[in-house]
Every structure is written in structure tokens, then in C-alpha cells.
Amino acid sequence: MAILVAVLLMVVLVGGAAGVNLYIRWARKPLLSAGGPKRITVPPGATVESVARNLDESGLIRDARVFTMSAEGVSIRPGVYDIAPTESVAQIVSRLEKGDVVTVRVTFPEGFTVRQIAKRLAKNELCDEALFYELVTKRGKTIDASFKPPANLEGYLFPATYRFPLGETEGGIAERMLSGFESVFAKRYADDIRRSGRTISELVIVASMIEREARTPGDRPLIAGVIYNRLKRGMRLQIDATVQYARGEHKERLLYRDLEVESPYNTYRVAGLPPGPICCPGADALEAALNPADHDFLFYVAKTDGSHVFGKTLADHNRNIAAVRRSR
């Protein structure tokens, strides 16, 4: 009799274990064979248990306990995820471990200001416009960099195409763009910058004016040379782009009264360099500021095709202006 009881108990235990294994295998399978993804957010510091509940409540897994068991020992990365009910538990765990989060592709053209960058980020629902603008114009020094960034990061957020994780912090975005500036210019040309005798700040200010003034690649080093030549002679730079920046809004055609705007950025009224960059320059403008063309030009005027005519004297400049006007 005792032997019979033992045999029956063993059958029950074996059958129960088999049943549990069958259930676990079933629970790890995709919930549905078809269906669109659902968006879930994993906050920083979230536990496996809380993520499992989130997935369960979102109808993406069959059993939160089985998910928790499957993800034991896994480091889950925070972020926003698009997960489909057609994914198995193993696939979901793998994505959460890799940090396969939703990203947003956004492009910032050369010459964008930090205000334009903030607006584009907000338009793509990547951050709060006001918070980002306040950070990059007042608290830039708090962002990690290989050099000492200024409080105002105008000019230092490198214009390029980025993929930012949805839900990234304002600081994380700014740090990534500042890192772009470091890799493309500050680190790459560190020795050349030291040899130039100019500070990074001076070079970025000059590059920002080149970026806004030049429309053709060949003009960039020429305009850089004009800027440095005028600075050496103590001449005011009289760069229209600085007036546009001082006004706070772009105007297709500046009038003489616009040149009188009171601002430290107005290089028609104030001698020397403006107090800071007027935009975020690209790599070519930064390189032109570092390696200006060697010439005696002091003036330039834009032609209808966007290129410029350069002159050594005011008389040359006036003749060039007259020639450009006749060609219109």
C-alpha cells in the first residue's frame, strides 16, 4: 500500500512539474500573432516587477510573474519603447536590456541659433522649449566637456543630424550636441587652436559670422581674412548678420535705421568682436575661422548669386557695389 501511495505521489509531482513547464512555455510566447506596437515608458530606476506590471496592463505579455522570472538578473534600461504583442518575452527582455528605445531623427542646419534649435526640438516633442533654452543660455557651464564651455552655449551646439531617444533630458541633448562640437573642432584641432594664438571663444565668434555671411564654400576663408584684417586695423566689422542677431528677428533687407540698433552685437556701432557667437557654425566655417585666407581685402559685397566681390579700399568697395546694383 505504501509503495502504491509513493508511486501515485510521484506521478502527481511529475505531472504537476510538466504542467508548470508547459504553462511557462505558453506564457513566454507572443500574446498575439498580429497587432500594432504599444508605447511604454520605463522610468529611471524602474524594477523588473514594475516593468512586468506595465507590460501586463498594456496587454503585451500573458503573465507578469513569468516575465519577472525570465528577466531575473537583467539590467533594464530606461526610456520609451514601442513593443508589439507579436513579440515573445525573450524578445522583449532582449530589447529592454539593449535599450532599443524609440528615437527621433532631427536635423539642425548650419547657422541655426540656440533659439531655433530649442524650437525644433520642441516641435519634435523631444524636450520643453523653455527649459532647453534656459539651460543652454544660462547654465552651459554645468554640462561636461573637455574644455570649459561658457554659460551661454550659442555657437557651441554642433549643427548636424541626430537621433535622440524619446524622453531624453534637456541636459542629455545639450551634452550630445556639445560633444559634437568637441569631436569636430575643439579636440580635432586642439594643436592648431593653440598655435593660432586665438581662444576657442574668439574662433567660434568669428566662425558664426562667417556662417551667416558666406553662401559659397570659397568665400568662407576670404571673409575670415576680411574680419581679421579689419580687426588688426581697428576698423568696425560692420557685418549685417550681427545686426540681424541684435534685432532678434530676420529681415530680408536691412535699412539704414536698422544699423543703429543699440546692442553690443551690432558691429556697425561697436568695435571689435561681438560678445558672443551669433549662431551655431558648421565645420567648414569653424575651419575657415582657424585658417583664414591671406590677403589684403577689407571689404566685400554680395552678388545676386550669393557669392561676394572683395575690395582692398573703400573706392574698390564702392565700385563693386555699383557693379552689383547694375547687374540686378
Short mmCIF file of C-alpha atoms in Angstrom, two decimals:
data_model
loop_
_atom_site.label_atom_id
_atom_site.label_comp_id
_atom_site.label_asym_id
_atom_site.label_seq_id
_atom_site.Cartn_x
_atom_site.Cartn_y
_atom_site.Cartn_z
CA MET A 1 0.00 0.00 0.00
CA ALA A 2 2.81 2.41 0.93
CA ILE A 3 4.52 1.68 -2.38
CA LEU A 4 1.32 2.49 -4.29
CA VAL A 5 0.94 5.84 -2.50
CA ALA A 6 4.55 6.74 -3.27
CA VAL A 7 4.08 5.89 -6.94
CA LEU A 8 0.88 7.95 -7.17
CA LEU A 9 2.56 10.91 -5.44
CA MET A 10 5.46 10.77 -7.88
CA VAL A 11 3.07 10.73 -10.83
CA VAL A 12 1.27 13.80 -9.46
CA LEU A 13 4.54 15.65 -8.86
CA VAL A 14 5.93 14.81 -12.28
CA GLY A 15 2.65 15.70 -13.92
CA GLY A 16 2.49 18.96 -11.97
CA ALA A 17 6.04 19.93 -12.92
CA ALA A 18 5.29 19.14 -16.54
CA GLY A 19 2.18 21.27 -16.32
CA VAL A 20 4.11 24.19 -14.86
CA ASN A 21 6.74 23.94 -17.59
CA LEU A 22 4.04 23.85 -20.24
CA TYR A 23 2.43 26.94 -18.72
CA ILE A 24 5.74 28.85 -18.59
CA ARG A 25 6.49 27.99 -22.23
CA TRP A 26 2.99 29.14 -23.16
CA ALA A 27 3.31 32.38 -21.15
CA ARG A 28 6.60 33.23 -22.83
CA LYS A 29 5.08 33.10 -26.30
CA PRO A 30 3.80 36.21 -28.09
CA LEU A 31 0.37 37.27 -26.90
CA LEU A 32 -0.95 37.77 -30.43
CA SER A 33 0.06 36.75 -33.93
CA ALA A 34 -0.73 40.24 -35.23
CA GLY A 35 -1.17 43.73 -33.88
CA GLY A 36 0.49 47.13 -33.80
CA PRO A 37 3.01 48.20 -31.16
CA LYS A 38 2.11 49.93 -27.92
CA ARG A 39 4.28 52.59 -26.33
CA ILE A 40 5.51 52.06 -22.80
CA THR A 41 7.83 54.18 -20.68
CA VAL A 42 10.44 52.70 -18.39
CA PRO A 43 11.46 55.39 -15.89
CA PRO A 44 15.00 55.51 -14.46
CA GLY A 45 15.35 53.11 -11.55
CA ALA A 46 12.32 51.02 -12.52
CA THR A 47 12.28 47.48 -11.12
CA VAL A 48 11.70 44.37 -13.19
CA GLU A 49 8.45 43.84 -11.28
CA SER A 50 7.13 47.32 -12.14
CA VAL A 51 8.03 46.87 -15.81
CA ALA A 52 6.29 43.49 -15.80
CA ARG A 53 3.12 45.06 -14.38
CA ASN A 54 3.27 47.80 -17.02
CA LEU A 55 3.61 45.25 -19.83
CA ASP A 56 0.82 43.11 -18.39
CA GLU A 57 -1.57 46.05 -18.00
CA SER A 58 -0.74 47.14 -21.56
CA GLY A 59 -1.73 43.72 -22.90
CA LEU A 60 1.75 42.87 -24.15
CA ILE A 61 2.51 39.74 -22.10
CA ARG A 62 0.49 36.81 -20.73
CA ASP A 63 1.83 36.65 -17.17
CA ALA A 64 3.79 39.26 -15.20
CA ARG A 65 5.29 36.61 -12.90
CA VAL A 66 6.71 34.64 -15.81
CA PHE A 67 8.18 37.84 -17.29
CA THR A 68 9.77 38.72 -13.94
CA MET A 69 11.31 35.25 -13.73
CA SER A 70 12.58 35.49 -17.33
CA ALA A 71 14.15 38.92 -16.72
CA GLU A 72 15.85 37.97 -13.45
CA GLY A 73 19.36 39.45 -13.29
CA VAL A 74 18.78 41.59 -16.39
CA SER A 75 19.67 45.30 -16.28
CA ILE A 76 16.72 47.09 -17.87
CA ARG A 77 17.48 50.43 -19.47
CA PRO A 78 15.12 53.37 -19.02
CA GLY A 79 13.44 55.02 -21.99
CA VAL A 80 10.41 54.94 -24.26
CA TYR A 81 9.77 51.67 -26.10
CA ASP A 82 7.37 50.63 -28.86
CA ILE A 83 6.56 46.96 -28.16
CA ALA A 84 4.22 44.80 -30.21
CA PRO A 85 2.05 41.96 -28.84
CA THR A 86 3.66 39.76 -31.50
CA GLU A 87 6.96 39.81 -29.59
CA SER A 88 7.88 36.97 -27.24
CA VAL A 89 9.00 37.53 -23.67
CA ALA A 90 12.58 36.73 -24.71
CA GLN A 91 12.44 39.36 -27.45
CA ILE A 92 11.00 41.98 -25.10
CA VAL A 93 13.62 41.26 -22.42
CA SER A 94 16.39 41.50 -25.03
CA ARG A 95 15.15 44.88 -26.24
CA LEU A 96 14.85 46.25 -22.73
CA GLU A 97 18.36 45.06 -21.91
CA LYS A 98 19.86 46.60 -25.07
CA GLY A 99 17.97 49.86 -24.63
CA ASP A 100 16.28 49.57 -28.02
CA VAL A 101 14.26 52.72 -27.36
CA VAL A 102 12.22 54.95 -29.65
CA THR A 103 14.42 57.59 -31.27
CA VAL A 104 13.59 60.75 -33.17
CA ARG A 105 15.70 61.91 -36.12
CA VAL A 106 16.16 65.67 -36.21
CA THR A 107 18.40 67.90 -38.36
CA PHE A 108 19.84 71.27 -37.34
CA PRO A 109 21.25 73.21 -40.31
CA GLU A 110 24.49 75.15 -40.04
CA GLY A 111 23.74 78.66 -38.83
CA PHE A 112 20.84 77.77 -36.54
CA THR A 113 20.68 79.74 -33.31
CA VAL A 114 20.05 78.07 -29.96
CA ARG A 115 16.54 79.53 -30.03
CA GLN A 116 15.87 77.83 -33.37
CA ILE A 117 17.35 74.60 -32.02
CA ALA A 118 15.07 74.77 -28.97
CA LYS A 119 12.02 75.33 -31.18
CA ARG A 120 12.86 72.41 -33.46
CA LEU A 121 13.42 70.08 -30.51
CA ALA A 122 10.06 71.07 -29.04
CA LYS A 123 8.35 70.64 -32.42
CA ASN A 124 9.66 67.06 -32.49
CA GLU A 125 8.40 66.52 -28.92
CA LEU A 126 11.91 65.90 -27.65
CA CYS A 127 12.00 68.45 -24.86
CA ASP A 128 10.44 71.53 -23.34
CA GLU A 129 11.47 74.57 -25.41
CA ALA A 130 11.71 77.00 -22.50
CA LEU A 131 13.63 74.58 -20.27
CA PHE A 132 16.14 73.74 -23.00
CA TYR A 133 16.65 77.40 -23.93
CA GLU A 134 17.15 78.38 -20.29
CA LEU A 135 19.70 75.58 -19.84
CA VAL A 136 21.82 76.34 -22.90
CA THR A 137 21.80 80.12 -22.50
CA LYS A 138 22.36 80.36 -18.74
CA ARG A 139 23.72 77.09 -17.38
CA GLY A 140 26.03 75.82 -20.11
CA LYS A 141 28.94 75.59 -17.66
CA THR A 142 27.18 72.73 -15.87
CA ILE A 143 27.49 70.45 -18.92
CA ASP A 144 30.51 68.12 -19.07
CA ALA A 145 33.07 68.94 -21.77
CA SER A 146 36.80 68.58 -22.48
CA PHE A 147 37.07 72.38 -22.39
CA LYS A 148 35.35 74.98 -20.23
CA PRO A 149 32.08 75.78 -22.01
CA PRO A 150 30.58 79.22 -21.41
CA ALA A 151 27.28 79.74 -19.63
CA ASN A 152 25.68 80.60 -22.99
CA LEU A 153 26.20 77.78 -25.49
CA GLU A 154 25.24 79.82 -28.55
CA GLY A 155 27.77 78.69 -31.15
CA TYR A 156 28.79 75.51 -29.34
CA LEU A 157 25.86 73.17 -30.11
CA PHE A 158 27.13 71.48 -33.24
CA PRO A 159 24.66 71.55 -36.17
CA ALA A 160 24.14 68.08 -37.64
CA THR A 161 21.57 65.29 -37.92
CA TYR A 162 20.98 63.46 -34.65
CA ARG A 163 18.88 60.58 -33.37
CA PHE A 164 17.75 61.39 -29.86
CA PRO A 165 15.94 58.91 -27.62
CA LEU A 166 12.37 59.99 -26.97
CA GLY A 167 12.26 61.11 -23.35
CA GLU A 168 15.90 62.26 -23.29
CA THR A 169 16.56 65.08 -20.84
CA GLU A 170 17.33 68.64 -21.94
CA GLY A 171 20.79 68.21 -20.44
CA GLY A 172 21.36 64.96 -22.30
CA ILE A 173 20.52 66.58 -25.64
CA ALA A 174 22.74 69.59 -24.97
CA GLU A 175 25.61 67.35 -23.88
CA ARG A 176 25.34 65.31 -27.08
CA MET A 177 25.43 68.42 -29.28
CA LEU A 178 28.30 69.91 -27.29
CA SER A 179 30.14 66.62 -27.72
CA GLY A 180 29.68 67.04 -31.48
CA PHE A 181 31.44 70.41 -31.30
CA GLU A 182 34.26 68.86 -29.28
CA SER A 183 34.90 65.98 -31.67
CA VAL A 184 34.63 68.04 -34.86
CA PHE A 185 36.59 71.09 -33.71
CA ALA A 186 37.80 71.51 -30.11
CA LYS A 187 39.60 68.14 -29.89
CA ARG A 188 40.40 67.59 -33.55
CA TYR A 189 42.11 70.96 -33.97
CA ALA A 190 43.41 71.39 -30.41
CA ASP A 191 47.04 71.86 -31.52
CA ASP A 192 46.10 74.22 -34.37
CA ILE A 193 43.95 76.27 -32.00
CA ARG A 194 46.89 76.67 -29.59
CA ARG A 195 49.22 77.67 -32.42
CA SER A 196 46.73 80.22 -33.77
CA GLY A 197 47.08 82.40 -30.69
CA ARG A 198 43.30 82.76 -30.56
CA THR A 199 40.91 81.37 -27.99
CA ILE A 200 38.16 78.91 -28.79
CA SER A 201 35.69 81.66 -27.91
CA GLU A 202 37.19 84.09 -30.44
CA LEU A 203 37.27 81.44 -33.16
CA VAL A 204 33.66 80.42 -32.60
CA ILE A 205 32.50 84.05 -32.68
CA VAL A 206 34.31 84.62 -35.99
CA ALA A 207 33.06 81.30 -37.39
CA SER A 208 29.47 82.22 -36.52
CA MET A 209 29.75 85.45 -38.54
CA ILE A 210 31.32 83.57 -41.45
CA GLU A 211 28.49 81.03 -41.33
CA ARG A 212 25.82 83.71 -41.58
CA GLU A 213 27.63 85.80 -44.22
CA ALA A 214 29.09 83.23 -46.64
CA ARG A 215 26.90 81.47 -49.18
CA THR A 216 29.60 79.69 -51.19
CA PRO A 217 32.43 77.47 -49.85
CA GLY A 218 35.19 79.50 -51.47
CA ASP A 219 34.06 82.70 -49.76
CA ARG A 220 34.43 81.40 -46.21
CA PRO A 221 38.22 81.74 -45.81
CA LEU A 222 38.12 85.04 -47.74
CA ILE A 223 35.51 86.51 -45.39
CA ALA A 224 37.54 85.21 -42.44
CA GLY A 225 40.53 87.12 -43.78
CA VAL A 226 38.49 90.32 -44.10
CA ILE A 227 37.31 90.02 -40.49
CA TYR A 228 40.85 89.58 -39.15
CA ASN A 229 42.24 92.34 -41.40
CA ARG A 230 39.65 94.81 -40.13
CA LEU A 231 40.27 93.81 -36.51
CA LYS A 232 44.03 94.39 -36.97
CA ARG A 233 43.38 97.89 -38.30
CA GLY A 234 40.90 98.75 -35.56
CA MET A 235 38.05 99.02 -38.06
CA ARG A 236 34.50 98.19 -37.10
CA LEU A 237 33.45 94.92 -38.67
CA GLN A 238 30.11 96.27 -39.97
CA ILE A 239 28.69 92.81 -40.56
CA ASP A 240 24.99 92.75 -41.42
CA ALA A 241 24.45 89.35 -39.79
CA THR A 242 25.32 90.79 -36.39
CA VAL A 243 22.59 93.40 -36.84
CA GLN A 244 20.08 90.68 -37.70
CA TYR A 245 21.05 88.87 -34.50
CA ALA A 246 20.85 92.07 -32.45
CA ARG A 247 17.35 92.75 -33.78
CA GLY A 248 16.19 89.30 -32.67
CA GLU A 249 14.41 88.56 -35.94
CA HIS A 250 15.49 88.14 -39.54
CA LYS A 251 14.76 90.90 -42.03
CA GLU A 252 15.16 90.25 -45.74
CA ARG A 253 16.67 93.64 -46.36
CA LEU A 254 18.22 95.84 -43.70
CA LEU A 255 17.61 99.59 -43.83
CA TYR A 256 19.99 102.28 -42.62
CA ARG A 257 17.90 102.81 -39.49
CA ASP A 258 18.30 99.10 -38.66
CA LEU A 259 22.05 99.62 -38.46
CA GLU A 260 21.52 101.95 -35.49
CA VAL A 261 20.02 99.31 -33.20
CA GLU A 262 21.58 99.58 -29.76
CA SER A 263 23.21 96.28 -28.92
CA PRO A 264 26.70 95.02 -28.07
CA TYR A 265 26.21 92.64 -31.02
CA ASN A 266 25.80 95.48 -33.54
CA THR A 267 29.22 95.64 -35.19
CA TYR A 268 28.22 98.83 -37.02
CA ARG A 269 28.20 100.65 -33.68
CA VAL A 270 30.59 98.61 -31.53
CA ALA A 271 34.24 97.99 -32.33
CA GLY A 272 35.88 94.58 -32.07
CA LEU A 273 34.17 91.23 -31.89
CA PRO A 274 30.62 90.88 -30.61
CA PRO A 275 30.40 89.48 -27.05
CA GLY A 276 29.43 86.02 -28.28
CA PRO A 277 28.61 83.92 -31.35
CA ILE A 278 25.54 84.84 -33.39
CA CYS A 279 24.70 81.26 -34.42
CA CYS A 280 25.99 77.70 -34.27
CA PRO A 281 28.54 77.37 -37.10
CA GLY A 282 29.32 74.21 -39.02
CA ALA A 283 32.67 72.52 -39.54
CA ASP A 284 33.61 74.49 -42.69
CA ALA A 285 33.02 77.87 -41.05
CA LEU A 286 35.00 76.83 -37.96
CA GLU A 287 37.88 75.68 -40.15
CA ALA A 288 37.79 78.96 -42.09
CA ALA A 289 38.00 80.94 -38.84
CA LEU A 290 41.04 78.87 -37.87
CA ASN A 291 42.66 79.04 -41.33
CA PRO A 292 41.71 82.37 -42.96
CA ALA A 293 42.87 83.29 -46.44
CA ASP A 294 45.96 85.54 -46.51
CA HIS A 295 45.04 88.69 -48.45
CA ASP A 296 44.67 92.49 -48.16
CA PHE A 297 40.89 92.75 -48.64
CA LEU A 298 38.93 94.89 -46.21
CA PHE A 299 35.51 94.94 -47.86
CA TYR A 300 33.07 92.63 -49.59
CA VAL A 301 29.62 92.89 -51.13
CA ALA A 302 27.18 90.12 -52.00
CA LYS A 303 26.26 89.43 -55.62
CA THR A 304 22.85 88.21 -56.75
CA ASP A 305 24.07 84.59 -56.84
CA GLY A 306 25.13 84.72 -53.17
CA SER A 307 28.86 84.90 -53.80
CA HIS A 308 30.87 88.01 -52.89
CA VAL A 309 33.11 90.56 -54.57
CA PHE A 310 36.07 91.67 -52.46
CA GLY A 311 37.87 95.00 -52.37
CA LYS A 312 41.01 96.41 -50.75
CA THR A 313 39.91 100.03 -50.47
CA LEU A 314 36.68 101.93 -49.92
CA ALA A 315 36.91 103.11 -53.53
CA ASP A 316 37.12 99.49 -54.68
CA HIS A 317 34.17 98.65 -52.48
CA ASN A 318 32.01 101.45 -53.86
CA ARG A 319 32.81 100.39 -57.43
CA ASN A 320 31.88 96.80 -56.57
CA ILE A 321 28.58 97.93 -55.03
CA ALA A 322 27.75 99.93 -58.16
CA ALA A 323 28.59 96.96 -60.40
CA VAL A 324 26.41 94.62 -58.35
CA ARG A 325 23.49 97.05 -58.50
CA ARG A 326 23.81 97.37 -62.27
CA SER A 327 23.70 93.59 -62.64
CA ARG A 328 20.34 93.26 -60.85
#
